[in-house]
CSV table of C-alpha atoms and ligand atoms in Angstrom, one decimal:
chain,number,residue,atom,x,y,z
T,1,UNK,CA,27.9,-27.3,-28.0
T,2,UNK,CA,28.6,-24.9,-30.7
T,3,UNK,CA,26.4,-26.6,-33.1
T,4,UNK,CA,23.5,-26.4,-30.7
T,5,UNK,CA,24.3,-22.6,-30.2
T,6,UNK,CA,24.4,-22.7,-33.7
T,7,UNK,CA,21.0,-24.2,-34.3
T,8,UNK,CA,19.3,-22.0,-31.2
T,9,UNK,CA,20.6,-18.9,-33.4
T,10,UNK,CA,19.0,-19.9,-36.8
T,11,UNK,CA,15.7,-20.6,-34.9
T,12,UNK,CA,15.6,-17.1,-33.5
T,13,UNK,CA,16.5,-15.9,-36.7
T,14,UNK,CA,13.9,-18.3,-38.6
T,15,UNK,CA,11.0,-17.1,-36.5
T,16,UNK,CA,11.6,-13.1,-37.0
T,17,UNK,CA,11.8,-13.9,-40.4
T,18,UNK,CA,8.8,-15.5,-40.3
T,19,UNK,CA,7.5,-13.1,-38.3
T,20,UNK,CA,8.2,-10.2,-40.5
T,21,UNK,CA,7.3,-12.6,-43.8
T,22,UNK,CA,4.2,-13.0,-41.8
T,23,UNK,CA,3.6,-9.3,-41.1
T,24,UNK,CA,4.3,-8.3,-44.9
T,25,UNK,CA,1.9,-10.3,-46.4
T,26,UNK,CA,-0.9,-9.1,-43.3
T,27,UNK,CA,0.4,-6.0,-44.4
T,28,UNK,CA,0.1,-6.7,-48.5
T,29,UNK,CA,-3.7,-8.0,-47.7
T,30,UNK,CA,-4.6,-5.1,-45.8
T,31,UNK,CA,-3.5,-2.8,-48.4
T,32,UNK,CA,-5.4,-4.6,-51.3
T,33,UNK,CA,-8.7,-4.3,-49.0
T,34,UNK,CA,-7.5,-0.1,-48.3
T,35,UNK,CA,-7.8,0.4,-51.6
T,36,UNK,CA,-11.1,-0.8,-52.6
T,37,UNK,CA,-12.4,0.3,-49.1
T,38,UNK,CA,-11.1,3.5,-49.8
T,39,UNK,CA,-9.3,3.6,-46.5
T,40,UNK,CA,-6.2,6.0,-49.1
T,41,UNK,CA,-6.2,9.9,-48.6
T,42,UNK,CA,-3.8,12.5,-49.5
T,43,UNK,CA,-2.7,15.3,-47.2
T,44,UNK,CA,-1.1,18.0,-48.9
T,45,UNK,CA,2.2,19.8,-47.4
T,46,UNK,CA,2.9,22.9,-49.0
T,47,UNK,CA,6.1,24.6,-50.1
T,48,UNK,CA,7.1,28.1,-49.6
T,49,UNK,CA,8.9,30.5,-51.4
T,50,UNK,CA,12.0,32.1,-49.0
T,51,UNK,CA,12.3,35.5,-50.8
T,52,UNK,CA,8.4,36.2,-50.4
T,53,UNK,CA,6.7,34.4,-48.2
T,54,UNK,CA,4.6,32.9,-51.6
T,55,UNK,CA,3.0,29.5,-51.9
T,56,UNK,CA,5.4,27.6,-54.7
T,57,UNK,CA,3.9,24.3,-54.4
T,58,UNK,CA,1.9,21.8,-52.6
T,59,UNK,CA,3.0,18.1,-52.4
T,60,UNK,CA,1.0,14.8,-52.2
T,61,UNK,CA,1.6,12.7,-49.6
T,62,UNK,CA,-0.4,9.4,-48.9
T,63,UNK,CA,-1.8,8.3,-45.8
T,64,UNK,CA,-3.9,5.1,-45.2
T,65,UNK,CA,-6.5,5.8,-42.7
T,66,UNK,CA,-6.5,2.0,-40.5
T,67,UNK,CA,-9.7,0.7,-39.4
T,68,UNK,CA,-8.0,-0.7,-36.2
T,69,UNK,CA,-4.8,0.4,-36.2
T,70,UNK,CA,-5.0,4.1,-37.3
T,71,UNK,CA,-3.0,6.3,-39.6
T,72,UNK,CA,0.2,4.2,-41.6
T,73,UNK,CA,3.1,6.2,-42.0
T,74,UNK,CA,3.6,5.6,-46.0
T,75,UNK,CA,7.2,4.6,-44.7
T,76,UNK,CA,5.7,1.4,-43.7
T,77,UNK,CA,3.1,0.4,-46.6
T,78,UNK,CA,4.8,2.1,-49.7
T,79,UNK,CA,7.5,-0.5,-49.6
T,80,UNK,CA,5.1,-3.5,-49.7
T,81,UNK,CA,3.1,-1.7,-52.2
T,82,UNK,CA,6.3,-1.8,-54.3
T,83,UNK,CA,7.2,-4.9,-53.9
T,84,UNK,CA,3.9,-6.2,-54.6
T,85,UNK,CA,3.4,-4.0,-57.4
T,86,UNK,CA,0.5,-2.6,-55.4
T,87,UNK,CA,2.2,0.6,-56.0
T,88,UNK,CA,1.1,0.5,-59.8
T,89,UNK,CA,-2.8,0.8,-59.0
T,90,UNK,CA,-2.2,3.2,-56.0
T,91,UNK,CA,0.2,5.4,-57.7
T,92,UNK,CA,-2.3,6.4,-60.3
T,93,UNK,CA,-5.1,6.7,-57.8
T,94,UNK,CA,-2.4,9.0,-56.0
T,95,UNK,CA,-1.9,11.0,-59.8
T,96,UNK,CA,-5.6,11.3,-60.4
T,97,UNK,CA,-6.7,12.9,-57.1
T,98,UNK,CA,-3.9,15.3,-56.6
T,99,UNK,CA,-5.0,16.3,-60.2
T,100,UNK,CA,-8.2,16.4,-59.8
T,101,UNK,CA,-7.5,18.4,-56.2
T,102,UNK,CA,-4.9,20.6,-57.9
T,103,UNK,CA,-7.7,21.8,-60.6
T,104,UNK,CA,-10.3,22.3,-58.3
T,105,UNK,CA,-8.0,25.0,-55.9
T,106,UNK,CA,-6.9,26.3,-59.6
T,107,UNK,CA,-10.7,27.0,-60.4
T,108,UNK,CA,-11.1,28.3,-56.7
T,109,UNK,CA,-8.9,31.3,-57.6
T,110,UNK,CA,-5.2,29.0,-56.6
T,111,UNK,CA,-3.3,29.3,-59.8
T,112,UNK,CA,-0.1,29.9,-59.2
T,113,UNK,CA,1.5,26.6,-57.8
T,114,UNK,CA,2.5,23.7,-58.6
T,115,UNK,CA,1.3,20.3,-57.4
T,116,UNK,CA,4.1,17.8,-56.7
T,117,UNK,CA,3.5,14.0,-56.9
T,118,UNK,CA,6.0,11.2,-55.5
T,119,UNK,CA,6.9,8.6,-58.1
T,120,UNK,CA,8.1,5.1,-56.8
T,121,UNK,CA,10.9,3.2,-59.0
T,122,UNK,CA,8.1,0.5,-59.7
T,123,UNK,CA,6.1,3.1,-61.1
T,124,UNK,CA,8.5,4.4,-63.4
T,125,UNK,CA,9.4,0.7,-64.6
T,126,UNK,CA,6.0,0.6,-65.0
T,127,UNK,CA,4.8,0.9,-69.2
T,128,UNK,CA,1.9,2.8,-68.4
T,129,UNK,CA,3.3,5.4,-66.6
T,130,UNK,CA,3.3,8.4,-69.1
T,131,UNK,CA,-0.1,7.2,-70.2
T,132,UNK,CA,-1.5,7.5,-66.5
T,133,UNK,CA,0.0,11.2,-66.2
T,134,UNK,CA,-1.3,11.9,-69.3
T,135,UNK,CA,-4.5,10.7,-68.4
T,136,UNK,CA,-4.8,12.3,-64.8
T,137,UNK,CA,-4.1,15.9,-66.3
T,138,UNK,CA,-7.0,14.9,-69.2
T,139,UNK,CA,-9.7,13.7,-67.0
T,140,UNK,CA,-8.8,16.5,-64.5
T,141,UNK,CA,-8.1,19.6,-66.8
T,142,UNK,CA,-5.0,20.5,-64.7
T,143,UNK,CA,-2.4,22.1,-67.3
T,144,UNK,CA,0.8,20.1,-67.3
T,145,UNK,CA,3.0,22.8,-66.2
T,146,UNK,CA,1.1,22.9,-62.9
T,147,UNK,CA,2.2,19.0,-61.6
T,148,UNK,CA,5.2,18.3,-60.9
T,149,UNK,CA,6.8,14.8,-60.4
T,150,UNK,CA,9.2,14.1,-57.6
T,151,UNK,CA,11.5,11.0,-58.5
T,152,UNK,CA,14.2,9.5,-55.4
T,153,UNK,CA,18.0,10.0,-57.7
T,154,UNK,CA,18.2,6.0,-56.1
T,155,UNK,CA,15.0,4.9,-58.6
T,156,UNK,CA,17.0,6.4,-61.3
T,157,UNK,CA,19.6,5.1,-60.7
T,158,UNK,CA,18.8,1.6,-60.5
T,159,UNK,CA,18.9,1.5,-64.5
T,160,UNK,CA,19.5,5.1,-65.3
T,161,UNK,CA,18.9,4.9,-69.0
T,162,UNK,CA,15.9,3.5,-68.8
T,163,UNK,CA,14.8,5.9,-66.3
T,164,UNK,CA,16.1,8.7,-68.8
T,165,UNK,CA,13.3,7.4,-71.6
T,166,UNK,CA,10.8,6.9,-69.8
T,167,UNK,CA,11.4,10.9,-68.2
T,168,UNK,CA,11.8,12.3,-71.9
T,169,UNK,CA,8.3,10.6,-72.4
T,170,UNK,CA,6.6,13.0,-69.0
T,171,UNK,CA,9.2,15.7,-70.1
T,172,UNK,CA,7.4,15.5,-73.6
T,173,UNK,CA,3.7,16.2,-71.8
T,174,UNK,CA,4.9,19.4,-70.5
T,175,UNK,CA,5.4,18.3,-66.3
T,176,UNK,CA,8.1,19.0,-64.3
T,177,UNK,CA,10.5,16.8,-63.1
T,178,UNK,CA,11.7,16.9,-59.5
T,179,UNK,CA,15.0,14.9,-57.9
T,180,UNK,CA,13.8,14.3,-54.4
T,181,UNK,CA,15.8,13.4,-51.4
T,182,UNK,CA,19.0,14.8,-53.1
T,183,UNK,CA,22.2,14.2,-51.4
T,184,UNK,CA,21.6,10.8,-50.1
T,185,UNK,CA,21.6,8.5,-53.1
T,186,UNK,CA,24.8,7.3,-53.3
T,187,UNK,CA,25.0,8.7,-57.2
T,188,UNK,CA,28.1,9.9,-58.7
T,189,UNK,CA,26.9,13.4,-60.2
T,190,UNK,CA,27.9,12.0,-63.7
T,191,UNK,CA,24.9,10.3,-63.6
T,192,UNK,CA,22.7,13.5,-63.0
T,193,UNK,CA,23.0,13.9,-66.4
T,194,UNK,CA,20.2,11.1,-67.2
T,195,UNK,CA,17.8,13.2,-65.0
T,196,UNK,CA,18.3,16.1,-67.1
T,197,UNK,CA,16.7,19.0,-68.1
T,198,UNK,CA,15.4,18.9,-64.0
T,199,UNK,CA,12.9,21.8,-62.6
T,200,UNK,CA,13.6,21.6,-59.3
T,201,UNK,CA,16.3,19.6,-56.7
T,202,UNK,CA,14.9,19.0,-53.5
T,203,UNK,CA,17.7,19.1,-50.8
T,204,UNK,CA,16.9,16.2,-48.0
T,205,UNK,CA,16.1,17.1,-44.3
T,206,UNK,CA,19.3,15.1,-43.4
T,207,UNK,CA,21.6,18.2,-44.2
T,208,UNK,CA,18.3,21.2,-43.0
T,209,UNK,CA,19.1,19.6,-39.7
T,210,UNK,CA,22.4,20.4,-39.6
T,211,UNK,CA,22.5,23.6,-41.1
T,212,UNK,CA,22.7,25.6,-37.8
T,213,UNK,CA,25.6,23.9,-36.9
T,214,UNK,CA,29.1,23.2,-37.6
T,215,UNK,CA,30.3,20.9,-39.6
T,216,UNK,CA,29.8,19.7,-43.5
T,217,UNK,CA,26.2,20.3,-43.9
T,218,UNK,CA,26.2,24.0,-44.6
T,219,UNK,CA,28.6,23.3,-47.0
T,220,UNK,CA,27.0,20.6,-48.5
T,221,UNK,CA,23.7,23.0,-49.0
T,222,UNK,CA,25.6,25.6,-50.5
T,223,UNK,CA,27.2,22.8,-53.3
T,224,UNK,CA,23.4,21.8,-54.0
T,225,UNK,CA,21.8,25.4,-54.2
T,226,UNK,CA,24.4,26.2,-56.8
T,227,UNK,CA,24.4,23.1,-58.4
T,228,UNK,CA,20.6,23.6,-58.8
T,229,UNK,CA,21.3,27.3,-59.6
T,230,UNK,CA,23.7,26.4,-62.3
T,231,UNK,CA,21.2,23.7,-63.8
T,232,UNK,CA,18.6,26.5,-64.1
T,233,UNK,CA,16.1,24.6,-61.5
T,234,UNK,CA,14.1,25.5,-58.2
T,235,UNK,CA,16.4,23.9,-55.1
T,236,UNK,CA,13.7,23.2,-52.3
T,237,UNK,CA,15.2,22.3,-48.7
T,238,UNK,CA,13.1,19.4,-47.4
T,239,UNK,CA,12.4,19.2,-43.4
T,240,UNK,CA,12.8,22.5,-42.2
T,241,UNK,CA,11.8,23.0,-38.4
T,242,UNK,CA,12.5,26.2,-37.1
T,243,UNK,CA,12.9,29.9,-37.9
T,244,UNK,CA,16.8,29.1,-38.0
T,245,UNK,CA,17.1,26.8,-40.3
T,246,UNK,CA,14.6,29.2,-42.7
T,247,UNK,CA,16.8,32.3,-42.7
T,248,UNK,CA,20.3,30.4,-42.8
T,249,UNK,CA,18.2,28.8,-46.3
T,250,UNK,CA,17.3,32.3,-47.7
T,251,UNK,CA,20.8,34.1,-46.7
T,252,UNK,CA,21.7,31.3,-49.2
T,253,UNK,CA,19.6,31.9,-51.6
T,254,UNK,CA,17.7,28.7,-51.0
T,255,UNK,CA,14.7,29.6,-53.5
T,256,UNK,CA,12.1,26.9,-51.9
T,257,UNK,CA,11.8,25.4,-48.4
T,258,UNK,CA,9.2,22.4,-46.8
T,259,UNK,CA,8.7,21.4,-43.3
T,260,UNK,CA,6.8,21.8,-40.1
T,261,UNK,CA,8.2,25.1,-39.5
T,262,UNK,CA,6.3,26.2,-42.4
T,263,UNK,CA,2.9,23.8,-42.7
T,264,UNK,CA,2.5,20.4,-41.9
T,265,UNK,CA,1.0,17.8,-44.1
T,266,UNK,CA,-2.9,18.8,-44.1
T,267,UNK,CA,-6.4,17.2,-45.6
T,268,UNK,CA,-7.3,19.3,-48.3
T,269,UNK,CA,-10.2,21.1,-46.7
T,270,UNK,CA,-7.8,22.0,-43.6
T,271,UNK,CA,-5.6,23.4,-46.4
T,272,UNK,CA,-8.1,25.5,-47.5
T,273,UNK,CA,-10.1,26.7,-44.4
T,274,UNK,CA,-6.6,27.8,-43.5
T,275,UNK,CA,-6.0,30.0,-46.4
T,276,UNK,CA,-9.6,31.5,-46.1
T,277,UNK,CA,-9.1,32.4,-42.5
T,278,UNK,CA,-5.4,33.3,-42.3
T,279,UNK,CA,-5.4,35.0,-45.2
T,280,UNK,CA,-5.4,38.7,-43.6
T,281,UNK,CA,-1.9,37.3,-41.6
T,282,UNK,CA,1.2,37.8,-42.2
T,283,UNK,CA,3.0,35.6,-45.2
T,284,UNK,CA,5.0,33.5,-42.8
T,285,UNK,CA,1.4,32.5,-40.7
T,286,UNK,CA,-0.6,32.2,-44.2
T,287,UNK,CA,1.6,29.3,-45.4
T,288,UNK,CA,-0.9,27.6,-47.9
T,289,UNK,CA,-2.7,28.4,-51.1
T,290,UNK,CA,-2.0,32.3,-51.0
T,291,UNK,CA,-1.4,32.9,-54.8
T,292,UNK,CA,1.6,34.0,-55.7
T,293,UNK,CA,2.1,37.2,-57.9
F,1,C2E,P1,9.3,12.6,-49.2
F,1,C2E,O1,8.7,12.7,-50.5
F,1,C2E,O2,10.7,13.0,-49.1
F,1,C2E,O3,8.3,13.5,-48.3
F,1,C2E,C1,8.8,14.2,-47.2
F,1,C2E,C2,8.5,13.6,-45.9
F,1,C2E,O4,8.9,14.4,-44.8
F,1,C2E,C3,7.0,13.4,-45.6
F,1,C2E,O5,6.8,12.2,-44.8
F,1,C2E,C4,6.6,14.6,-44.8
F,1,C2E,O6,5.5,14.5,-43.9
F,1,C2E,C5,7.9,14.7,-43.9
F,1,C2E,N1,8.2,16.1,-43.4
F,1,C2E,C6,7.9,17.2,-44.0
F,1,C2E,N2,8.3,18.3,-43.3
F,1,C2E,C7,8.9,17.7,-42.2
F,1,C2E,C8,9.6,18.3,-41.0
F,1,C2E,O7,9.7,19.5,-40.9
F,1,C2E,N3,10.0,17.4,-40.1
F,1,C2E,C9,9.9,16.1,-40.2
F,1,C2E,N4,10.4,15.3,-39.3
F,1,C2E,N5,9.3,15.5,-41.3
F,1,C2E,C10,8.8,16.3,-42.3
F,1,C2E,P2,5.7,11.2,-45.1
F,1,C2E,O8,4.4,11.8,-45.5
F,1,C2E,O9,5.7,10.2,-44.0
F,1,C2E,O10,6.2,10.4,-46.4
F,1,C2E,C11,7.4,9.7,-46.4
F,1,C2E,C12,7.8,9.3,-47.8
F,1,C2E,O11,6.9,8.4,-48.4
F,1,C2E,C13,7.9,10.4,-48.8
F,1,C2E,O12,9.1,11.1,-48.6
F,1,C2E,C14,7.8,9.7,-50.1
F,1,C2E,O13,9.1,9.2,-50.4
F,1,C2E,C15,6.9,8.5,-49.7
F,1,C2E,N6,5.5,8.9,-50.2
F,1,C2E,C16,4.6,9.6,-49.7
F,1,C2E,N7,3.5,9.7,-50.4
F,1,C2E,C17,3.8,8.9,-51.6
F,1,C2E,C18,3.0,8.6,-52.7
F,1,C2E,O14,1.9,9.0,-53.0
F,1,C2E,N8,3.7,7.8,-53.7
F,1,C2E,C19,4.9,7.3,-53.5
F,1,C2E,N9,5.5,6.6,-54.4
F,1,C2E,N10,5.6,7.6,-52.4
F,1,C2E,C20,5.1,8.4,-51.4
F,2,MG,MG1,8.7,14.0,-52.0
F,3,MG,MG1,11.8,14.1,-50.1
F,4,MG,MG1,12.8,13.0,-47.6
């Protein structure tokens, strides 16, 4: 009896496992055909400075437009396109555009932000990587100061010293270097010190949500903005929703701060039709591409 039960069990387990083996590589194919289709586009979420109202930076974020199915949250694809090592080819599609989209807002009159790019862990395994960067600011004229790379602390921390050469290589053409999702990746802050010199620690959305409320999160905030203070780098709070959650941030001198409350994730024309015609607004209505001082 409890071999049969035992056997019904691995069945059910065999066919989601099949299922979701099944969906991956659907999944893997569909992606290969997105990216010669061109079925890729960024949307570009910007990020606010707290103590003026000022555009600090605008971050790339990839969507893949579905012929059937619609819009992919990059939750869903960006892990097959790691595993596969899709990730490699779209990565520096990803680089390319958001330079190329960076340097045209620049030569619209936009030249005081920053344009942030997510890096995956396969990309920075990936030989080629400082040679793509260098290549995207090149072909695009963007000035390396102006792009800034966003790296997860838990893809550094998969082999930490071979992260650290290969960010002394982008450190060495002049980019930033962003720790994204901080807080949630299970790192022992000795290691922090591979990631360093880093411009800016972005605080995740798990502890802006809490931030209104009791509990550990405020605190845990406060012990990241002064860590980032102390470490001479830009602390950006990921996620924020709601005018709370803003002015809790800046009564702590949170310097930076993303989220819906602010902008959401736009095409880059919607970015830009909505600095031209909000422009006469007030700061906190005028979210995008205003120039800061
Ligand atoms: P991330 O880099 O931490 O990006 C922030 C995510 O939070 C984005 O999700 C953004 O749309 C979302 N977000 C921003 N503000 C709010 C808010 O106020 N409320 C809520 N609920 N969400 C907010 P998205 O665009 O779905 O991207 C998810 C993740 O996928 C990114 O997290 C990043 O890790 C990865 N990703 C996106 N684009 C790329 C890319 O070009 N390359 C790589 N390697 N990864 C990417
Ligand atoms: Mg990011
Ligand atoms: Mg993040
Ligand atoms: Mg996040």
């Amino acid at each position: 009896h409890a071999k049969a039960q035992g056997k019904a069990r691995l069945e059910v387990f065999d066919r989601s496992l099949r299922t979701r083996a099944v969906e991956r590589l659907e999944l893997e194919a569909g992606l290969r055909e997105a990216i010669l289709d061109g079925q890729l586009e960024l949307h570009y979420q910007s990020e606010i400075r707290l103590g003026d109202g000022a555009l600090y930076g605008m971050e790339a974020l990839l969507r893949w437009d579905h012929p059937e199915h619609g819009m992919i949250s990059p939750a869903r694809f960006i892990p097959v396109a790691e595993q596969s090592g899709l990730i490699v080819p779209i990565g520096a599609w990803v680089l390319q555009t958001a330079c190329e989209q960076a340097a045209a807002w620049r030569a619209a009159g936009h030249t005081g932000f920053v344009m942030a790019v997510n890096l995956s862990p396969r990309q920075l395994s990936s030989p080629s990587l400082a040679r793509v960067v260098d290549d995207a600011l090149r072909n695009s004229g963007l000035p390396a100061h102006a792009l800034c790379l966003e790296i997860t602390e838990s893809a550094i921390m998969e082999d930490p010293e071979a992260a650290q050469a290969v960010l002394q290589r982008l450190k060495a053409l002049g980019v930033k270097l962003a720790i994204d999702d901080f807080g949630v990746g299970h790192s022992s802050l000795s290691k922090l010190k591979y990631l360093l010199p880093v411009d800016v620690v972005k605080i995740d959305k798990s502890f802006v949500d809490g931030i209104t409320e009791q509990g550990d999160d405020r605190a845990i905030i406060a012990a990241i903005i002064s860590l980032a203070h102390e470490l001479g780098a830009v602390a950006i709070a990921e996620g924020v929703e709601d005018s709370a959650q803003a002015d809790a941030l800046r009564a702590m001198n949170c310097h930076v701060a993303q989220g819906y409350h602010f902008a959401k994730p736009l095409p880059a024309y919607r970015c830009l039709s909505q600095s031209e015609t909000l422009s006469a607004a007030s700061p906190a209505l005028s979210p995008t591409l205003r120039t800061p001082v």
